[in-house]
Short mmCIF file of C-alpha atoms in Angstrom, two decimals:
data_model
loop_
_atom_site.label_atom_id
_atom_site.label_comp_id
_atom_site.label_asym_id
_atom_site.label_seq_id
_atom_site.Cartn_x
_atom_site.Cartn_y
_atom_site.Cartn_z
CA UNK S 19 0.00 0.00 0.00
CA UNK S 20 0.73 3.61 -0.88
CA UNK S 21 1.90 5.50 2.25
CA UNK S 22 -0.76 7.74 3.03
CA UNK S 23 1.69 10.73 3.61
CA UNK S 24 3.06 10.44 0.23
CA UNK S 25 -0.18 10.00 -1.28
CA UNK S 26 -1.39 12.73 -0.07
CA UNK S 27 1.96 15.18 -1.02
CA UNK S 28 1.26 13.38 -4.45
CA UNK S 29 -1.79 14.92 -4.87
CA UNK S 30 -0.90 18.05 -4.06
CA UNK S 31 1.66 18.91 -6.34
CA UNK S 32 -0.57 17.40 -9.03
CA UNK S 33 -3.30 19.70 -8.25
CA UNK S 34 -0.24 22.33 -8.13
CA UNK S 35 0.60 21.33 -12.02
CA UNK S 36 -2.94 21.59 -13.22
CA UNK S 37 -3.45 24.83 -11.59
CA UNK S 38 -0.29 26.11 -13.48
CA UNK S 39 -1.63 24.77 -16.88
CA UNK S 40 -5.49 26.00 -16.03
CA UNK S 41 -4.08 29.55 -15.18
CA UNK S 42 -1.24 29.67 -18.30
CA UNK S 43 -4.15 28.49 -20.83
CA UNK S 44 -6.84 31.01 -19.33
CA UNK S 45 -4.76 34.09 -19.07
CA UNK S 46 -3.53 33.44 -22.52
CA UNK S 47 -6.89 34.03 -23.77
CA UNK S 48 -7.59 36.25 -21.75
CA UNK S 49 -4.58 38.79 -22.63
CA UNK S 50 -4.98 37.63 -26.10
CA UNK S 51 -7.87 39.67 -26.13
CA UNK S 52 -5.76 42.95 -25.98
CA UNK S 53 -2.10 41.61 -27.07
CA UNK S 54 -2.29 38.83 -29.33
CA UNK S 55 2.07 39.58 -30.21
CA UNK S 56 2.91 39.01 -27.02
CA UNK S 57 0.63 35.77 -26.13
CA UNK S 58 1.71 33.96 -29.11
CA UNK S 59 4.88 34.08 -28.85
CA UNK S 60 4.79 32.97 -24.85
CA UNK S 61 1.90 30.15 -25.96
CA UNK S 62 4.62 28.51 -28.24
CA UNK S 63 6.60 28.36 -25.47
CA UNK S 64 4.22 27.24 -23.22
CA UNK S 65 2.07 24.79 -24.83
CA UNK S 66 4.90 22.38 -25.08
CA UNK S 67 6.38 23.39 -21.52
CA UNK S 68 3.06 22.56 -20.00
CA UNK S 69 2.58 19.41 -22.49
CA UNK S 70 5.82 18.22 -21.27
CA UNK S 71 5.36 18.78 -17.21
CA UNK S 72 1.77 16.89 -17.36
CA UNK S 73 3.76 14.05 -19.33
CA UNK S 74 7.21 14.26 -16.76
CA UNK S 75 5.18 14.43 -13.78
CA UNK S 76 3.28 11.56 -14.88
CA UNK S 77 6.26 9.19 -15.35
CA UNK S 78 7.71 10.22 -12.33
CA UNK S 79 4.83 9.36 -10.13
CA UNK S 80 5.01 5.61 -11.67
CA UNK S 81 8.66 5.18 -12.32
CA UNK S 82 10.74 8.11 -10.11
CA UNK S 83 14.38 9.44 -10.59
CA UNK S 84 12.37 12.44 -12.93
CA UNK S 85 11.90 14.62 -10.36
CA UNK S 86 14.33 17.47 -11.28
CA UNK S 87 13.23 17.78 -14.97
CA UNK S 88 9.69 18.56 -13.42
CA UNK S 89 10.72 20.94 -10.85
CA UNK S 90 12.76 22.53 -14.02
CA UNK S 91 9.42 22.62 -16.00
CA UNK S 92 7.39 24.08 -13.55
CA UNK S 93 9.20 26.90 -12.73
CA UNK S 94 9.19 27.64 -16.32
CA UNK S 95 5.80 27.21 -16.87
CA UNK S 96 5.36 29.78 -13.62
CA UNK S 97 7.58 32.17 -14.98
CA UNK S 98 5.57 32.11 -18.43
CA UNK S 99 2.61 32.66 -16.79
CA UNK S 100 3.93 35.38 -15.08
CA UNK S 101 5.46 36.65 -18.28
CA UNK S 102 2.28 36.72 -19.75
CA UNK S 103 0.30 38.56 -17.21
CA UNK S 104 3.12 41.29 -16.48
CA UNK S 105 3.96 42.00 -19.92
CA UNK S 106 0.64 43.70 -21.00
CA UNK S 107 0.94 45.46 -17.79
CA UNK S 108 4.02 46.83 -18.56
CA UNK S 109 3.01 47.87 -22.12
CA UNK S 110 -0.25 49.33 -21.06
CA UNK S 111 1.55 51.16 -18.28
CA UNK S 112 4.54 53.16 -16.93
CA UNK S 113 4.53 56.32 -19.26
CA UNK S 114 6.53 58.75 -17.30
CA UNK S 115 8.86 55.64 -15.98
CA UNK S 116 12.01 56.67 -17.75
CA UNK S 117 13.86 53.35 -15.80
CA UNK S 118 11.56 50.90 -17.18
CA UNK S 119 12.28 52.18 -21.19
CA UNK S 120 14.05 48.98 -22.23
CA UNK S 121 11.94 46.60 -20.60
CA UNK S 122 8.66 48.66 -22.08
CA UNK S 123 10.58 48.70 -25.31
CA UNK S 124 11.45 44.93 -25.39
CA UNK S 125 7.70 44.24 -24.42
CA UNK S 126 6.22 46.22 -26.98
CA UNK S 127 9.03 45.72 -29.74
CA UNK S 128 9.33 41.92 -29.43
CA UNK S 129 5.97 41.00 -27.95
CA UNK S 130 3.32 42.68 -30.16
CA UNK S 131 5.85 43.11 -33.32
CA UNK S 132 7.85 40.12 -32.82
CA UNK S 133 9.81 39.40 -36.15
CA UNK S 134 8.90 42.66 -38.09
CA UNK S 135 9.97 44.97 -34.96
CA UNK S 136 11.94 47.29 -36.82
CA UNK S 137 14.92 48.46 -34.80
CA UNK S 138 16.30 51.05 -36.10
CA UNK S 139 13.33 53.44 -35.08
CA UNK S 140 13.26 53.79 -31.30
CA UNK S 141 16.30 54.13 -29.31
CA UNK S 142 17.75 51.49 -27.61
CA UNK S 143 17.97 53.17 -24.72
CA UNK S 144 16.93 56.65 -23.11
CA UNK S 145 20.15 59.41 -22.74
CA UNK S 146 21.75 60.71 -19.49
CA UNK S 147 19.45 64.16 -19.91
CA UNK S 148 15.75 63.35 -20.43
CA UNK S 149 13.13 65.24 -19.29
CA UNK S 150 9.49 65.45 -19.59
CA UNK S 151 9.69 61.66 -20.70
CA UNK S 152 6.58 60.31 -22.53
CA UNK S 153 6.44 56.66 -23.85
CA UNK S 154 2.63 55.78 -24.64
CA UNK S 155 2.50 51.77 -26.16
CA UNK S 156 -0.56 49.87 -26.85
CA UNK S 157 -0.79 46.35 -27.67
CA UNK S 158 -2.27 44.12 -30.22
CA UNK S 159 -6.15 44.01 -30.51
CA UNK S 160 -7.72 41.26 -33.10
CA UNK S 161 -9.54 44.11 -34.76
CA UNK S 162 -10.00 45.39 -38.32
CA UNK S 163 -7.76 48.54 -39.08
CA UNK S 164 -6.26 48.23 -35.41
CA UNK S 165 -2.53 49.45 -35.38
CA UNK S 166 -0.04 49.00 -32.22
CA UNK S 167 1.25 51.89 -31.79
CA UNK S 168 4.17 53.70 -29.97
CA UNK S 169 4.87 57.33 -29.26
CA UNK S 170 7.91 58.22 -27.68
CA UNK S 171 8.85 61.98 -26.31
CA UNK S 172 11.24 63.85 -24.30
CA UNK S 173 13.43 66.95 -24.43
CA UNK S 174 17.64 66.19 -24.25
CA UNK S 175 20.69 67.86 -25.50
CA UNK S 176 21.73 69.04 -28.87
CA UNK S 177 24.83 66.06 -28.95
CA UNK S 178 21.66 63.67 -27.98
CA UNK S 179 20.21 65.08 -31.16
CA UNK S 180 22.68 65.27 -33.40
CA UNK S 181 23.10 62.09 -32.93
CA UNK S 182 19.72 60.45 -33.95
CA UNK S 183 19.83 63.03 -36.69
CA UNK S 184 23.01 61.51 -38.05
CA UNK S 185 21.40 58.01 -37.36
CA UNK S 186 18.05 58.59 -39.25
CA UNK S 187 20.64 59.54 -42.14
CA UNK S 188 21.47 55.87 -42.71
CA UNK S 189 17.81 54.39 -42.07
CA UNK S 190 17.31 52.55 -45.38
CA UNK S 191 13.86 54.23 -46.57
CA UNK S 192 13.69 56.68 -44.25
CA UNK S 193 12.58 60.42 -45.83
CA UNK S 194 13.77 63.17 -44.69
CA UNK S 195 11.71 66.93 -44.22
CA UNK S 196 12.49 70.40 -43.04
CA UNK S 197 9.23 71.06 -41.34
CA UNK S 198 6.86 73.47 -43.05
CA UNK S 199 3.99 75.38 -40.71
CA UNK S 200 0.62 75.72 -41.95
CA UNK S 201 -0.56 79.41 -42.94
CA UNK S 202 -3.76 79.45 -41.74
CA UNK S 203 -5.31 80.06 -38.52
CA UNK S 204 -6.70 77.23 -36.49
CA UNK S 205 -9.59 78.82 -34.12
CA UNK S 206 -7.72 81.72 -33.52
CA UNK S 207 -4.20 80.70 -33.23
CA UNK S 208 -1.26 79.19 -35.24
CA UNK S 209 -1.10 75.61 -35.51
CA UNK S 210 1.50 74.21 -34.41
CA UNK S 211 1.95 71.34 -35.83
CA UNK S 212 3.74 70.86 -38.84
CA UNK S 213 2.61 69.33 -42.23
CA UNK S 214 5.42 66.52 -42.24
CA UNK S 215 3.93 65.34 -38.60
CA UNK S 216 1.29 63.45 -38.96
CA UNK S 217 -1.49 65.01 -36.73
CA UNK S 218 -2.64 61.56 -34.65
CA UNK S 219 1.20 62.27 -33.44
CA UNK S 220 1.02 65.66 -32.64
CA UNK S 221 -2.01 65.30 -30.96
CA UNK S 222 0.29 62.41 -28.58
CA UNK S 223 2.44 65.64 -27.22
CA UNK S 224 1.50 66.86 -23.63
CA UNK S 225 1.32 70.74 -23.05
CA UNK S 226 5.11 70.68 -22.22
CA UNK S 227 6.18 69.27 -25.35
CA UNK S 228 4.45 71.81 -27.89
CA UNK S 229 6.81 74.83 -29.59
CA UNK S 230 7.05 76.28 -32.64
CA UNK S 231 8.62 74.22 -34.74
CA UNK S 232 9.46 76.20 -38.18
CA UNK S 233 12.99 74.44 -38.23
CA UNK S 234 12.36 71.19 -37.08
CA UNK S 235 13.72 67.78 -39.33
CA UNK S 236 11.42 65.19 -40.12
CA UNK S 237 11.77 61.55 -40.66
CA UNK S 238 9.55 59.45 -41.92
CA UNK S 239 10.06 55.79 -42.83
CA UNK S 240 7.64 53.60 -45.13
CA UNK S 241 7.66 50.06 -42.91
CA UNK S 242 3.69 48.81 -42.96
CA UNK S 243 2.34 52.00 -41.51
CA UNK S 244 4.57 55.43 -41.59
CA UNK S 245 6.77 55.42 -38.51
CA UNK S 246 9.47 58.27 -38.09
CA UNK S 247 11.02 60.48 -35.54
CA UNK S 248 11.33 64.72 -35.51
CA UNK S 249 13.88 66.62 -34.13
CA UNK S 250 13.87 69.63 -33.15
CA UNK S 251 17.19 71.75 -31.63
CA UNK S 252 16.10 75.04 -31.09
CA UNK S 253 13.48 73.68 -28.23
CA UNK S 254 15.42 69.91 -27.63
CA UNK S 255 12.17 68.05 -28.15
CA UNK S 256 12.74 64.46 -29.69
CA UNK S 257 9.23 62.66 -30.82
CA UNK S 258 9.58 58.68 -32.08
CA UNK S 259 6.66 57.13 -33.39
CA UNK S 260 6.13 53.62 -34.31
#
């Protein structure tokens, strides 16, 4: 006879494993609902992680000596889980955060984009002077003319600048504009924004972040929808949208 105190330690860790594959499987779909990117690529991760601790945990219950392979596939199962609850959080949040930049970046670049993340758009990391930081990123929706999009603002310095400006320079595609300001008044007062910008990204910039920008420079880059980047030296605003 089964000892009753091992029986009983059996069954809980099994109820342990199917609570781990219940909750990975039901907050995939759930999430899926607003970031399809970033659930895919953890559910072809998971689905044969969880596949494989059901089968491990199985033979070692009748035959033993597999007990390390599924504590090794449970933890990873956990920490996809995790992933996948924590990453849409993180892309739906933290939009004055500059410290979290990279990890927002890597959630929203290689979760909702995966393979056609293009990175030679957003920096790959935020400079020592950044201030009034904006990073608004939204993630996938299974909806008909839905995009994912990114907006990225802050002022820096004019060598922070300079240096994007000479990066943009070698973008393959990428178009470059000397901004031109409409001449008509807009209820009253000038309109800022300039006809290279697309409006839906002006309209991202907080009070803070709006100048005049008759000299601004203007990159645009043809990659499924328009994405680009303007910068501007006479106020030291940098906008990145994606």
């Amino acid at each position: 006879m089964r000892d009753s105190a091992n029986e009983i330690k059996d069954n809980k860790w099994n109820s342990i494993n199917v609570l781990i594959v219940t909750l990975t499987m039901f907050g995939g779909i759930i999430f899926l609902m607003y970031t399809s990117g970033i659930t895919s690529v953890l559910f072809e991760i998971g689905l044969p992680v969880n596949i494989l601790l059901v089968l491990f945990y199985k033979l070692n219950k009748k035959f033993g000596h597999l007990g390390i392979p599924v504590i090794i596939l449970r933890t990873i199962a956990i920490i996809i889980f995790l992933s996948g609850i924590l990453a849409p959080l993180i892309v739906m949040n933290f939009q004055h955060t500059k410290f979290m930049y990279p990890v927002k970046r890597f959630c929203y670049g290689y979760g909702v984009y995966e393979e056609r993340f293009n990175k030679d758009i957003l920096p790959e990391s935020m400079p020592e002077k950044c201030d009034d930081y904006l990073f608004l990123t939204w993630g996938s929706v299974p909806a008909q003319d839905y995009h994912a999009d990114a907006y990225l603002i802050f002022h820096t310095d004019k060598g922070t600048l300079k240096k994007y400006e000479e990066h943009f320079n070698s973008v393959d595609n990428a178009e470059r504009y000397t901004a031109h300001m409409p001449d008509k008044e807009n209820n009253g007062s000038w309109l800022k924004c300039p006809e290279e910008l697309p409006t839906y990204v002006f309209q991202r910039l907080e009070p803070e972040h709006i100048h005049d920008f008759e000299k601004a420079i203007i990159y645009t880059v043809p990659v499924y929808r328009n994405k680009g980047c303007m910068i501007d030296y006479e106020s030291g605003l940098a906008v990145f949208w994606y």
